[in-house]
Amino acid sequence: MNKEEHFIKTELLAPAGNYECLQAAFAAGADAVYLAGKQYGARAFAANFETDELIEALRYAHLLNKKIYLTLNTLIKESEFAEIYDFIRPYYENGLDGIIIQDLGLIPFLKEYFPNLELHASTQMTVNNWRSAKFLKESGIKRVVPSRELSLDEIKEIKEKANVEVETFIHGALCYCYSGQCLFSSFLGGRSGNRGKCAQPCRLPYRIKIDGTCQSKKGEQYPLSLKDLCTINQIYKLLDSRIDSFKIEGRMKSPEYVAGVTSVYRKYMDSYYAGKRPEIAKEDLFLLNHLYIRSNMKDGYYYRHNGKDMITLNSPSYQANDEKLVSLLHEKYCTNTPKIPICATVQMHVSKPISVTFSCNGKQVTQYGEVVLQATNRPLTESEVKKQIQKTGNTPFYVSKTEISIDSDSFLPIRALNEIRRTAISQLEEQLLKQYRQEAVLLKEKCNKKADNALEDKTDRMPEFSISVFSREQYKTALCKKISRIYIPSDLFYPNGDTSFLDEQDYSLQKIELFLSLPRIIRKRDEDYLVFLRNLLRKKNFAGVLVKNLEELQFLDEISYEGKIITDHNLYVFNQAAKSFLCKNCYRFCAPLELNRNDITKICDSRMEYVVYGHMPMMVTANCIRKTSDQCKRHKKDSFSQSLTDRYQKELPVACNCIHCYNEIYNSVALSLLKEIKNILNMGILQLRLDFTVESPQETGQIIDAFLKAAETECSNPFPGKEFTTGHYTKGVL
């Protein structure tokens, strides 16, 4: 390695669920920690930090020349958004080094009021491609944490093409779902992963059914539980890639875990930067394999797209820690916290004020005290003065070097020495921290008037229904109904771009708009698909597109697309700021599935579309349940020929998308707000959407008819299905 390549070293970033973990991380060699305050963090059940404690942590970290990143990586409801300013302000003014966010609405807000604050895009933003990274970079994001499903080649491409800092996970637990796209816990029990309260239903047992046959015949299996990530054997390859920050997962874990894992990665990173690449020692592998892990550890997605060997099929439980190892780690890293070395110079001359100078990291302070007396009995010795000056106590400093110039007949009370030492250390601390101080922009008075708000314009006009279909047969059924818009998956036209089936019936006579529904996930492997998509949009005059990720928004801008753009419910618009940021150039936006009716009224305007029916997607995954069952069949036409059965014998449909190689796991029962249609219309919501996936053409027609009738008449007909849920319409998520 050339010396020039050593300028920018990869940061080692450790988790800190509490102050003890923070101290342990720094003691073990972390360059930075990420942590949460008492609100808005994606690990709501960690201890987290009170305001004063976090400010003290910032002071301590900065004195050590370390950094702290605050996690604000949850979605923020409109009713909560006004609290964000007061929450962040004290941390910003005390030099917060960066903030990790999920909610897109925070980008313009934080840029306006905290202009010097680094913004990092959380892995919850589901950055899967250089295009979404570029979109965020141009919006003000300095660093992205891409999806954990990405390969090393994809991560390199993000750095090269988006020219943005990249932070990736190197150790710890892995989610089965693309982070930020999981509604599993939310729909099953109201505890949302997007709100930091995931109940981890992926760690429960499920039976896989393929083509009607159960694949799980040997007791309970856990097909959604991934093995923990460990990249220590690939550490040098990862360092060669020039990733900006290596992130260790574990804000719910102990100080000993944090210290142990951090110390091992620190050891080999330091060796690398010293020009050496030693083999990973057996004792270090033992340490990583005996600290809070599930089954055997794997190297994650860096060198694979998915695989059965990544799954803890037999048990998702954590193995017991090695207690002797934990005790050793505690003794080494958790009993003595790191302190900052300072140099002291003392001048004690009779009839002159004593002076004490402390210096550290290029900063220096000198404090003058009482006039030195001539000793009448026993003078102070140099060793006695040194002893008092070096008593730094609970301060973050220790005196590493002391120079004393003292007259042989000098005397001062010990009290005076202690007082000047305390004052000088306090001044030095303030001098060192002065560079981190910054002022927030004063918050403007908010105007409560909402422009173009549908709630202020209740009319008697009929609602417009849009239909999202999964198959050609569902499309043909929907085409015969009195609807305004049909969303058709672009995958139905792949690879030859044949759109002839659209013309078998004249949708234009019925004034139905056809929109192209784009894939849920776009990655590097989809470059040829994007060429196909560009050609398809040129060939067929679709009215617009339904986009489901930031990659697609950037792609449409790249090709100067001029049609209508609608953002789907998984591009979360939880608040007015997110709506203004994301949808400023969009024709419509679909309301998130996790907001209740009161939340919806706070963001609703005439552009909002609201899902009132459908089996809701609860997970989108890079891993595949067919592959886990050794039955991968690429390009199989019947996408719903597999399912999962939970502990309550509920069957969850699973769509295998073999074009883009991902699974979508759907709720076992459909969302239906049929009985709430009149209430929804009275709220002023006039754009209603029905999503069809597993339904037959006959079922599709019956359900469309039921909703059309409910909107036209006062009577409330029963839902034409066996079971349904009203989702989050009433309660919403925690």
XYZ file of C-alpha atoms in Angstrom:
734
model
C 0.000 0.000 0.000
C 1.289 3.461 -0.930
C 1.739 6.085 1.755
C -0.542 8.449 -0.136
C -3.414 6.012 0.378
C -3.223 6.377 4.162
C -4.636 9.900 4.305
C -8.237 8.892 4.947
C -8.619 5.971 7.296
C -11.824 4.041 7.659
C -13.723 5.025 10.793
C -14.584 2.303 13.313
C -18.105 3.043 14.552
C -19.466 1.250 17.621
C -22.936 1.131 19.216
C -23.695 2.769 22.549
C -26.993 1.883 24.160
C -25.901 3.622 27.366
C -22.983 5.588 28.841
C -21.133 2.460 29.965
C -21.185 1.129 26.393
C -19.863 4.469 25.136
C -16.937 4.377 27.542
C -16.214 0.744 26.709
C -16.283 1.482 22.975
C -13.770 4.299 23.292
C -11.577 2.243 25.612
C -11.495 -0.532 22.998
C -10.524 1.819 20.176
C -13.713 3.029 18.478
C -13.316 6.256 16.511
C -16.992 7.121 16.978
C -20.201 5.823 18.494
C -23.814 6.052 17.435
C -26.498 6.440 20.059
C -30.004 7.703 20.661
C -31.721 10.138 22.941
C -34.936 9.181 24.674
C -36.946 9.815 21.490
C -36.902 8.902 17.806
C -34.231 6.177 17.842
C -34.687 2.868 15.981
C -33.919 0.968 19.206
C -36.599 2.319 21.510
C -36.008 -0.464 24.039
C -32.333 0.346 24.605
C -31.535 2.416 27.696
C -30.575 5.416 25.534
C -29.464 8.825 26.803
C -31.110 11.589 28.791
C -30.355 15.117 27.530
C -27.762 16.027 30.167
C -26.110 12.637 29.869
C -25.813 12.957 26.100
C -24.318 16.440 26.390
C -21.767 15.083 28.841
C -21.061 12.245 26.394
C -20.410 14.796 23.639
C -17.956 16.698 25.832
C -16.158 13.503 26.788
C -15.979 12.215 23.205
C -14.644 15.488 21.836
C -11.958 15.676 24.491
C -10.872 12.232 23.281
C -11.007 13.460 19.660
C -13.843 10.992 19.059
C -17.224 11.533 17.409
C -20.856 10.935 18.308
C -23.666 10.405 15.819
C -27.248 10.709 17.018
C -29.784 8.252 15.617
C -33.032 9.884 14.568
C -33.758 6.959 12.275
C -37.497 6.625 12.657
C -40.488 8.080 10.841
C -41.896 11.232 12.444
C -45.615 11.889 12.636
C -46.840 15.389 11.862
C -47.989 15.788 15.476
C -44.411 15.108 16.638
C -42.526 17.182 14.109
C -42.759 20.415 16.107
C -40.780 18.758 18.931
C -37.756 17.950 16.775
C -36.168 21.399 17.037
C -36.051 21.483 20.837
C -34.900 17.862 20.925
C -31.872 18.412 18.676
C -30.887 21.962 19.620
C -28.894 21.244 22.842
C -26.917 18.498 21.123
C -26.201 20.636 18.073
C -25.009 23.534 20.244
C -22.662 21.147 22.037
C -21.076 19.956 18.816
C -23.062 16.904 17.724
C -20.966 15.392 14.922
C -23.773 14.010 12.793
C -27.319 12.711 12.771
C -28.574 9.478 11.219
C -32.069 9.918 9.779
C -34.774 7.899 8.040
C -37.538 10.461 7.532
C -37.030 12.407 4.304
C -38.855 15.376 5.785
C -35.969 15.923 8.180
C -33.536 16.776 5.373
C -34.819 20.285 4.529
C -35.729 20.965 8.163
C -32.299 20.101 9.561
C -30.495 21.924 6.752
C -32.453 25.090 7.549
C -32.158 25.156 11.338
C -28.929 23.224 11.981
C -26.875 24.144 8.915
C -23.528 22.720 10.077
C -24.909 19.349 11.119
C -23.788 16.362 9.043
C -26.782 14.393 7.741
C -26.396 10.640 7.342
C -29.019 8.539 5.535
C -29.911 5.534 7.681
C -30.045 2.017 6.284
C -33.794 2.480 6.961
C -33.884 4.680 3.829
C -33.283 1.532 1.731
C -30.457 2.881 -0.438
C -29.857 0.060 -2.932
C -28.105 1.791 -5.793
C -25.861 4.726 -6.681
C -28.884 6.584 -8.048
C -30.641 6.849 -4.686
C -27.318 7.792 -3.076
C -26.873 10.535 -5.669
C -30.443 11.736 -5.078
C -29.709 12.035 -1.356
C -26.255 13.587 -1.852
C -27.772 16.328 -4.015
C -30.423 16.871 -1.330
C -27.874 17.510 1.426
C -26.907 14.067 2.727
C -23.176 13.659 3.413
C -23.101 9.933 4.197
C -25.328 6.993 3.292
C -25.713 3.691 5.100
C -26.783 1.414 2.225
C -28.990 -1.639 2.587
C -27.172 -4.509 4.258
C -28.153 -6.682 1.295
C -25.691 -5.001 -1.073
C -22.551 -6.658 -2.381
C -19.118 -5.108 -2.013
C -19.137 -4.280 -5.740
C -22.420 -2.402 -5.341
C -21.031 -0.470 -2.377
C -17.951 0.492 -4.375
C -20.165 1.692 -7.207
C -22.112 3.931 -4.822
C -18.875 5.584 -3.680
C -17.574 6.019 -7.211
C -20.722 7.216 -8.961
C -22.500 9.129 -6.208
C -19.334 10.604 -4.668
C -20.759 10.263 -1.188
C -19.426 8.871 2.082
C -20.485 5.271 2.709
C -20.956 3.536 6.051
C -21.542 -0.225 6.118
C -22.216 -2.839 8.776
C -19.378 -5.254 9.513
C -20.648 -7.157 12.563
C -23.869 -8.004 14.381
C -27.453 -9.048 13.824
C -29.099 -8.867 10.385
C -32.717 -8.164 9.513
C -34.369 -10.528 7.028
C -36.218 -7.669 5.354
C -34.660 -4.726 3.556
C -34.464 -2.210 6.402
C -37.168 0.428 6.240
C -39.473 -1.809 4.202
C -40.655 -4.085 7.017
C -44.230 -3.806 8.267
C -44.346 -7.324 9.727
C -44.212 -6.364 13.405
C -46.378 -3.349 12.670
C -49.275 -5.303 11.171
C -49.081 -8.226 13.583
C -48.999 -6.258 16.814
C -48.777 -2.529 16.195
C -45.084 -2.304 17.116
C -43.459 -0.693 14.107
C -39.843 -1.177 13.069
C -40.125 2.223 11.408
C -40.793 3.642 14.866
C -38.025 1.748 16.673
C -40.296 -0.828 18.322
C -39.916 -3.983 16.254
C -41.105 -7.157 18.033
C -38.938 -9.330 15.729
C -41.557 -11.717 14.300
C -38.839 -12.850 11.861
C -37.296 -14.790 14.776
C -40.450 -16.930 15.178
C -41.071 -20.357 13.585
C -42.790 -20.686 10.190
C -43.505 -23.583 7.863
C -42.706 -23.141 4.181
C -45.222 -24.424 1.682
C -44.200 -24.847 -1.965
C -46.798 -25.776 -4.599
C -49.138 -26.832 -1.800
C -46.606 -29.111 -0.079
C -45.179 -28.333 3.351
C -41.361 -28.258 3.299
C -40.799 -28.014 7.058
C -41.278 -31.585 8.285
C -38.518 -31.846 10.882
C -39.866 -29.855 13.794
C -39.937 -26.079 14.073
C -37.899 -24.086 11.597
C -36.991 -20.417 11.408
C -36.698 -19.545 7.701
C -36.760 -15.765 8.313
C -33.968 -15.668 10.902
C -30.582 -14.682 9.492
C -27.287 -15.657 11.074
C -25.299 -12.836 12.584
C -22.832 -10.920 10.450
C -19.062 -11.259 10.965
C -16.595 -9.869 8.431
C -13.315 -10.206 10.297
C -12.000 -12.705 7.734
C -12.681 -10.172 4.960
C -11.446 -7.135 6.867
C -8.538 -6.366 4.528
C -10.680 -6.590 1.381
C -13.190 -4.242 2.973
C -10.436 -1.818 3.937
C -9.077 -1.949 0.390
C -12.486 -0.787 -0.854
C -12.091 2.548 1.002
C -15.444 2.367 2.768
C -15.614 5.457 4.982
C -17.026 3.885 8.116
C -17.313 0.340 9.497
C -20.369 -0.033 11.692
C -20.869 -2.586 14.470
C -24.506 -3.445 15.270
C -25.612 -3.769 18.892
C -27.240 -0.878 20.746
C -29.207 -3.416 22.799
C -26.046 -5.274 23.837
C -23.684 -5.098 26.792
C -20.557 -2.967 27.308
C -18.464 -6.161 27.231
C -19.872 -7.114 23.818
C -19.235 -3.613 22.462
C -15.680 -3.556 23.807
C -14.807 -7.075 22.722
C -16.004 -6.751 19.131
C -14.554 -3.253 18.781
C -11.145 -4.328 20.093
C -10.807 -7.163 17.564
C -11.646 -5.030 14.542
C -9.451 -2.210 15.901
C -6.509 -4.590 16.139
C -6.601 -5.643 12.494
C -7.450 -2.192 11.179
C -4.385 -0.813 12.964
C -2.239 -3.605 11.520
C -3.525 -2.803 8.036
C -2.638 0.884 8.374
C 0.794 -0.115 9.659
C 1.318 -1.924 6.364
C 0.728 -5.431 7.751
C -1.958 -8.038 7.103
C -1.598 -10.716 9.777
C -3.833 -13.785 9.784
C -6.801 -13.589 12.106
C -5.741 -15.149 15.390
C -7.682 -18.109 16.780
C -8.253 -16.317 20.075
C -9.877 -13.392 18.241
C -12.174 -15.715 16.298
C -13.032 -17.411 19.590
C -13.926 -14.056 21.119
C -16.236 -13.064 18.253
C -17.865 -16.506 18.259
C -18.632 -16.440 21.971
C -20.199 -13.024 22.411
C -23.947 -12.828 21.906
C -24.342 -14.549 18.521
C -26.946 -16.658 16.758
C -25.735 -20.033 15.463
C -22.629 -19.734 13.295
C -21.734 -16.316 11.945
C -21.584 -15.532 8.226
C -20.097 -12.730 6.171
C -23.504 -11.428 5.128
C -24.255 -10.206 1.633
C -20.858 -8.794 0.662
C -20.093 -11.752 -1.609
C -23.511 -13.369 -2.172
C -27.040 -12.354 -3.077
C -28.758 -14.839 -0.751
C -28.459 -18.434 0.431
C -29.788 -21.146 2.701
C -26.519 -21.169 4.656
C -27.282 -17.619 5.814
C -30.361 -18.768 7.766
C -30.572 -20.028 11.383
C -33.137 -22.668 10.432
C -32.917 -24.637 13.660
C -32.908 -21.866 16.263
C -32.741 -18.063 16.288
C -31.802 -17.923 19.962
C -28.601 -16.318 21.113
C -25.962 -18.708 22.402
C -24.727 -18.273 25.936
C -21.768 -15.954 26.346
C -18.454 -17.277 27.584
C -18.525 -15.907 31.139
C -14.755 -16.048 31.596
C -14.320 -14.045 28.412
C -16.945 -11.519 29.504
C -15.167 -11.102 32.841
C -11.822 -10.491 31.138
C -13.345 -7.922 28.799
C -15.029 -6.183 31.706
C -11.776 -5.957 33.611
C -9.827 -4.693 30.603
C -12.245 -2.177 29.085
C -15.069 -1.412 31.503
C -13.353 -0.649 34.811
C -10.917 2.039 33.708
C -12.308 4.620 31.325
C -9.992 6.326 28.832
C -8.545 9.661 29.936
C -6.841 12.445 28.011
C -3.151 13.155 28.684
C -2.210 16.744 29.525
C 1.084 18.447 30.317
C 1.498 20.644 33.370
C 3.977 23.474 34.072
C 4.091 25.075 37.539
C 5.897 28.292 38.497
C 6.251 28.887 42.285
C 8.405 31.821 43.275
C 8.254 33.700 46.540
C 6.269 36.963 46.464
C 4.772 36.138 43.028
C 1.428 34.562 42.179
C 1.665 30.845 41.505
C 0.998 29.962 37.877
C -0.177 26.618 36.482
C -0.177 25.948 32.737
C -1.987 22.956 31.277
C -1.610 22.033 27.606
C -3.312 19.434 25.422
C -3.758 18.915 21.660
C -2.275 22.277 20.777
C -4.389 24.181 23.310
C -2.936 25.847 26.401
C -4.285 27.705 29.431
C -2.436 29.456 32.248
C -4.070 30.180 35.576
C -2.635 32.482 38.265
C -3.363 31.899 41.920
C -2.395 33.181 45.315
C 0.932 34.926 46.014
C 3.592 32.420 47.052
C 4.679 32.901 50.656
C 8.127 32.520 52.155
C 8.098 29.488 54.380
C 8.442 30.235 58.110
C 8.574 26.597 59.079
C 8.612 23.806 56.472
C 8.567 24.780 52.760
C 6.657 22.853 50.105
C 8.701 20.308 48.242
C 8.573 19.756 44.501
C 7.140 16.255 45.005
C 4.319 17.621 47.181
C 3.386 20.189 44.546
C 3.534 17.533 41.828
C 1.284 15.219 43.826
C -1.424 17.876 44.178
C -1.231 19.056 40.559
C -1.623 15.490 39.286
C -4.828 14.842 41.265
C -7.254 15.085 38.343
C -9.920 12.999 40.075
C -13.145 12.500 38.094
C -12.105 14.817 35.310
C -11.466 13.296 31.834
C -7.729 14.116 32.127
C -4.558 12.715 33.595
C -1.247 14.553 33.880
C 1.307 12.725 31.745
C 4.188 15.183 32.207
C 4.908 17.769 34.901
C 7.561 20.490 34.974
C 7.941 22.457 38.199
C 10.041 25.513 38.883
C 9.963 26.234 42.623
C 11.955 28.291 45.088
C 13.398 26.236 47.887
C 11.631 28.328 50.538
C 8.185 28.507 48.864
C 4.960 27.842 50.674
C 1.226 27.760 49.834
C -1.667 26.022 51.566
C -2.664 22.740 49.912
C -6.099 24.312 49.487
C -4.613 26.928 47.144
C -2.913 24.265 45.017
C -6.140 22.288 44.679
C -8.115 25.387 43.789
C -5.753 26.546 41.033
C -5.569 23.006 39.623
C -9.368 22.682 39.430
C -9.754 26.097 37.822
C -7.012 25.483 35.258
C -8.382 22.070 34.264
C -11.862 23.523 33.871
C -10.501 26.302 31.654
C -8.522 23.817 29.565
C -11.622 21.689 29.040
C -13.602 24.705 27.884
C -10.776 25.775 25.578
C -10.631 22.326 23.992
C -14.409 22.205 23.515
C -14.785 25.767 22.254
C -14.215 24.704 18.640
C -17.300 22.474 18.773
C -19.747 25.149 19.877
C -22.319 26.286 17.301
C -25.592 28.183 17.238
C -28.850 26.871 15.827
C -30.939 29.083 13.570
C -33.919 30.446 15.492
C -37.116 28.544 14.796
C -39.672 30.410 12.751
C -43.290 30.681 13.773
C -45.201 27.956 12.009
C -48.272 28.721 9.955
C -51.005 26.148 10.491
C -52.757 26.875 7.227
C -52.360 23.985 4.797
C -52.296 24.780 1.114
C -54.509 22.733 -1.195
C -55.908 20.707 1.668
C -58.662 18.339 0.687
C -60.144 18.554 4.178
C -61.019 22.198 3.597
C -62.896 21.436 0.419
C -65.429 18.730 1.154
C -67.620 18.232 -1.866
C -70.346 15.858 -2.911
C -68.461 14.659 -5.962
C -67.780 10.948 -6.283
C -64.389 9.534 -5.367
C -61.978 8.231 -7.952
C -60.898 4.602 -7.663
C -57.520 3.354 -8.823
C -56.698 -0.340 -9.117
C -53.301 -1.968 -8.673
C -53.097 -5.374 -10.364
C -50.626 -8.226 -10.218
C -51.703 -10.203 -13.296
C -53.082 -9.687 -16.801
C -56.318 -11.413 -15.796
C -56.874 -8.939 -12.954
C -56.170 -6.111 -15.415
C -58.818 -7.356 -17.842
C -61.347 -7.571 -15.007
C -60.565 -4.066 -13.736
C -60.842 -2.635 -17.232
C -64.570 -3.386 -17.269
C -65.245 -1.358 -14.124
C -65.986 2.305 -13.525
C -62.535 3.296 -12.331
C -60.045 6.064 -13.079
C -56.632 4.426 -13.070
C -54.943 1.022 -13.314
C -51.420 0.318 -12.106
C -49.805 -2.459 -14.166
C -46.475 -4.033 -13.124
C -43.720 -3.257 -15.599
C -42.536 -6.850 -15.064
C -45.578 -8.082 -17.020
C -43.975 -6.659 -20.171
C -40.476 -8.011 -19.554
C -38.330 -8.929 -21.438
C -39.774 -8.332 -24.911
C -41.852 -5.241 -24.141
C -45.005 -6.749 -25.658
C -47.930 -4.463 -24.749
C -50.446 -5.970 -27.164
C -52.703 -7.345 -24.418
C -53.388 -3.748 -23.315
C -55.022 -3.014 -26.637
C -57.415 -5.969 -26.628
C -59.945 -3.676 -24.971
C -60.133 0.076 -25.479
C -59.364 1.587 -22.083
C -59.315 5.090 -23.571
C -63.045 4.964 -24.281
C -63.658 4.383 -20.590
C -61.294 7.230 -19.698
C -59.051 4.950 -17.675
C -55.442 6.030 -17.193
C -52.813 3.290 -17.387
C -49.836 3.700 -15.081
C -46.726 1.565 -15.061
C -46.030 0.140 -11.602
C -42.250 -0.114 -11.161
C -40.341 -2.796 -9.168
C -40.032 -2.606 -5.413
C -36.230 -3.030 -5.507
C -33.741 -1.731 -8.090
C -30.086 -2.743 -7.837
C -26.940 -2.914 -9.966
C -28.117 -6.159 -11.549
C -31.092 -4.229 -12.992
C -29.184 -1.936 -15.358
C -30.415 -3.874 -18.409
C -33.916 -3.732 -16.979
C -33.715 0.061 -16.769
C -32.777 0.162 -20.459
C -35.843 -2.001 -21.122
C -37.949 0.315 -18.971
C -36.775 3.437 -20.782
C -37.648 1.838 -24.126
C -41.023 0.675 -22.805
C -41.915 4.194 -21.669
C -40.985 5.533 -25.096
C -42.879 2.792 -26.936
C -46.141 2.909 -24.993
C -47.799 6.132 -23.986
C -48.555 5.320 -20.360
C -50.180 8.171 -18.451
C -47.582 7.875 -15.714
C -45.601 5.675 -13.352
C -45.928 4.460 -9.776
C -42.478 4.633 -8.147
C -41.468 2.582 -5.107
C -37.928 3.712 -4.339
C -35.552 6.652 -4.658
C -33.575 4.871 -7.378
C -36.579 5.104 -9.672
C -37.126 8.785 -8.949
C -33.524 9.504 -9.881
C -33.764 7.299 -12.983
C -36.853 9.146 -14.219
C -35.018 12.439 -13.790
C -32.033 10.950 -15.607
C -34.142 10.133 -18.697
C -36.064 13.455 -18.463
C -39.371 11.661 -18.000
C -42.326 13.999 -18.548
C -45.266 11.775 -17.555
C -47.120 11.770 -14.255
C -45.292 10.406 -11.211
C -47.013 8.913 -8.187
C -45.010 7.788 -5.143
C -46.146 4.583 -3.468
C -46.947 4.067 0.208
C -43.479 2.693 1.025
C -41.891 6.043 0.090
C -43.055 7.301 3.433
C -44.889 10.610 3.708
C -45.448 10.755 7.467
C -45.511 14.545 7.741
C -45.937 17.751 5.759
C -42.177 18.264 5.453
C -41.721 14.834 3.859
C -44.597 15.563 1.483
C -43.079 18.880 0.428
C -39.649 17.322 -0.054
C -40.602 14.104 -1.822
C -43.710 15.024 -3.734
C -43.028 18.578 -4.904
C -42.841 17.431 -8.540
C -45.205 14.464 -8.235
C -48.730 14.114 -9.561
C -49.920 12.214 -6.496
C -48.602 10.378 -3.460
C -49.951 7.328 -1.664
C -50.461 7.613 2.081
C -48.298 5.332 4.285
C -49.981 2.202 5.621
C -49.002 2.839 9.254
C -50.863 6.108 9.860
C -54.277 6.182 11.495
C -57.174 8.370 10.397
C -56.134 11.249 12.671
C -52.559 11.164 11.355
C -53.867 11.052 7.786
C -55.914 14.231 8.219
C -52.710 16.105 9.115
C -51.003 15.340 5.792
C -53.977 14.944 3.481
C -54.405 17.102 0.423
C -56.079 16.691 -2.966
C -53.067 14.764 -4.323
C -53.216 12.006 -1.718
C -54.257 8.475 -2.624
C -55.423 6.139 0.123
C -55.296 2.325 0.071
C -58.643 0.885 1.198
C -58.172 -2.734 0.123
C -55.442 -5.319 -0.384
C -53.147 -7.953 1.089
C -50.497 -5.589 2.402
C -46.789 -6.297 1.794
C -45.088 -6.872 5.138
C -41.577 -7.740 3.958
C -39.438 -7.410 0.861
C -36.375 -9.619 1.059
C -33.206 -10.466 -0.828
C -33.306 -13.951 0.622
C -35.771 -16.380 -0.930
C -37.884 -19.010 0.834
C -37.730 -21.187 -2.277
C -33.954 -21.136 -2.178
C -34.025 -21.858 1.555
C -36.100 -24.935 0.661
C -33.698 -25.905 -2.148
C -36.419 -25.234 -4.717
C -35.271 -22.086 -6.493
C -36.895 -21.841 -9.949
C -35.937 -18.656 -11.710
C -38.544 -17.049 -13.959
C -41.307 -19.325 -12.703
C -44.569 -17.784 -13.946
C -46.698 -18.630 -10.913
C -45.288 -16.115 -8.455
C -47.640 -17.038 -5.588
C -46.980 -20.787 -5.544
C -45.275 -20.501 -2.126
C -46.340 -19.323 1.310
C -45.442 -19.269 4.988
C -47.621 -20.671 7.781
C -47.250 -19.139 11.228
C -47.860 -20.548 14.724
C -51.576 -19.767 14.466
C -51.933 -21.617 11.148
C -52.330 -18.353 9.249
C -50.979 -18.582 5.726
C -48.906 -15.667 4.474
C -48.706 -15.440 0.672
C -45.188 -14.993 -0.719
C -44.461 -13.593 -4.162
C -41.142 -14.666 -5.669
C -39.947 -12.013 -8.086
C -37.332 -13.865 -10.112
C -36.713 -10.999 -12.531
C -35.198 -8.867 -9.767
C -34.575 -11.742 -7.325
C -36.545 -10.694 -4.271
C -39.481 -12.008 -2.235
C -42.493 -10.090 -1.001
C -44.292 -11.523 2.016
C -47.908 -10.422 2.385
C -50.340 -10.333 5.282
C -52.477 -13.442 5.645
C -55.695 -11.406 5.611
C -56.610 -8.493 3.416
C -56.973 -4.906 4.542
C -60.553 -3.787 3.942
C -61.987 -0.385 4.800
C -65.254 -1.101 2.979
C -67.327 -0.252 6.046
C -65.396 2.992 6.514
C -65.811 4.323 2.979
C -68.351 6.992 3.891
C -66.246 8.160 6.841
C -63.191 8.321 4.607
C -65.083 10.352 2.008
C -66.345 12.678 4.738
C -62.714 13.280 5.681
C -62.296 14.747 2.207
C -60.257 11.848 0.787
C -61.403 11.280 -2.782
C -58.577 9.186 -4.262
C -59.096 5.567 -3.189
C -56.992 2.576 -4.197
C -57.580 -1.177 -4.295
C -54.515 -3.458 -4.463
C -54.904 -6.933 -5.933
C -52.333 -9.716 -5.598
C -53.596 -13.273 -4.928
C -57.227 -12.666 -5.945
C -58.790 -14.522 -8.851
C -60.422 -12.477 -11.646
C -63.822 -13.298 -10.155
C -62.812 -12.164 -6.666
C -61.256 -9.040 -8.159
C -64.511 -8.112 -9.864
C -66.626 -8.763 -6.769
C -64.402 -6.640 -4.540
C -64.295 -3.729 -7.001
C -68.084 -3.806 -7.300
C -68.495 -3.817 -3.509
C -66.348 -0.708 -3.075
C -67.963 1.142 -5.955
C -71.386 0.443 -4.477
C -70.299 1.505 -0.985
C -69.169 4.856 -2.384
C -72.445 5.388 -4.256
C -74.975 4.403 -1.593
C -75.545 4.922 2.101
C -75.841 1.212 2.870
C -72.831 -0.775 4.073
C -72.647 -4.156 2.379
C -70.648 -7.024 3.900
C -67.142 -7.519 2.623
C -67.093 -10.263 -0.045
C -64.364 -12.251 1.699
C -63.931 -14.532 4.697
C -61.544 -12.464 6.808
C -60.216 -8.933 6.772
C -58.421 -6.366 8.891
C -58.816 -2.603 9.108
C -55.049 -2.300 9.534
C -53.919 0.883 11.247
C -56.953 2.936 10.277
C -58.184 3.303 13.870
C -55.219 2.843 16.188
C -52.134 3.451 14.094
C -48.682 2.351 15.228
C -46.909 2.978 18.507
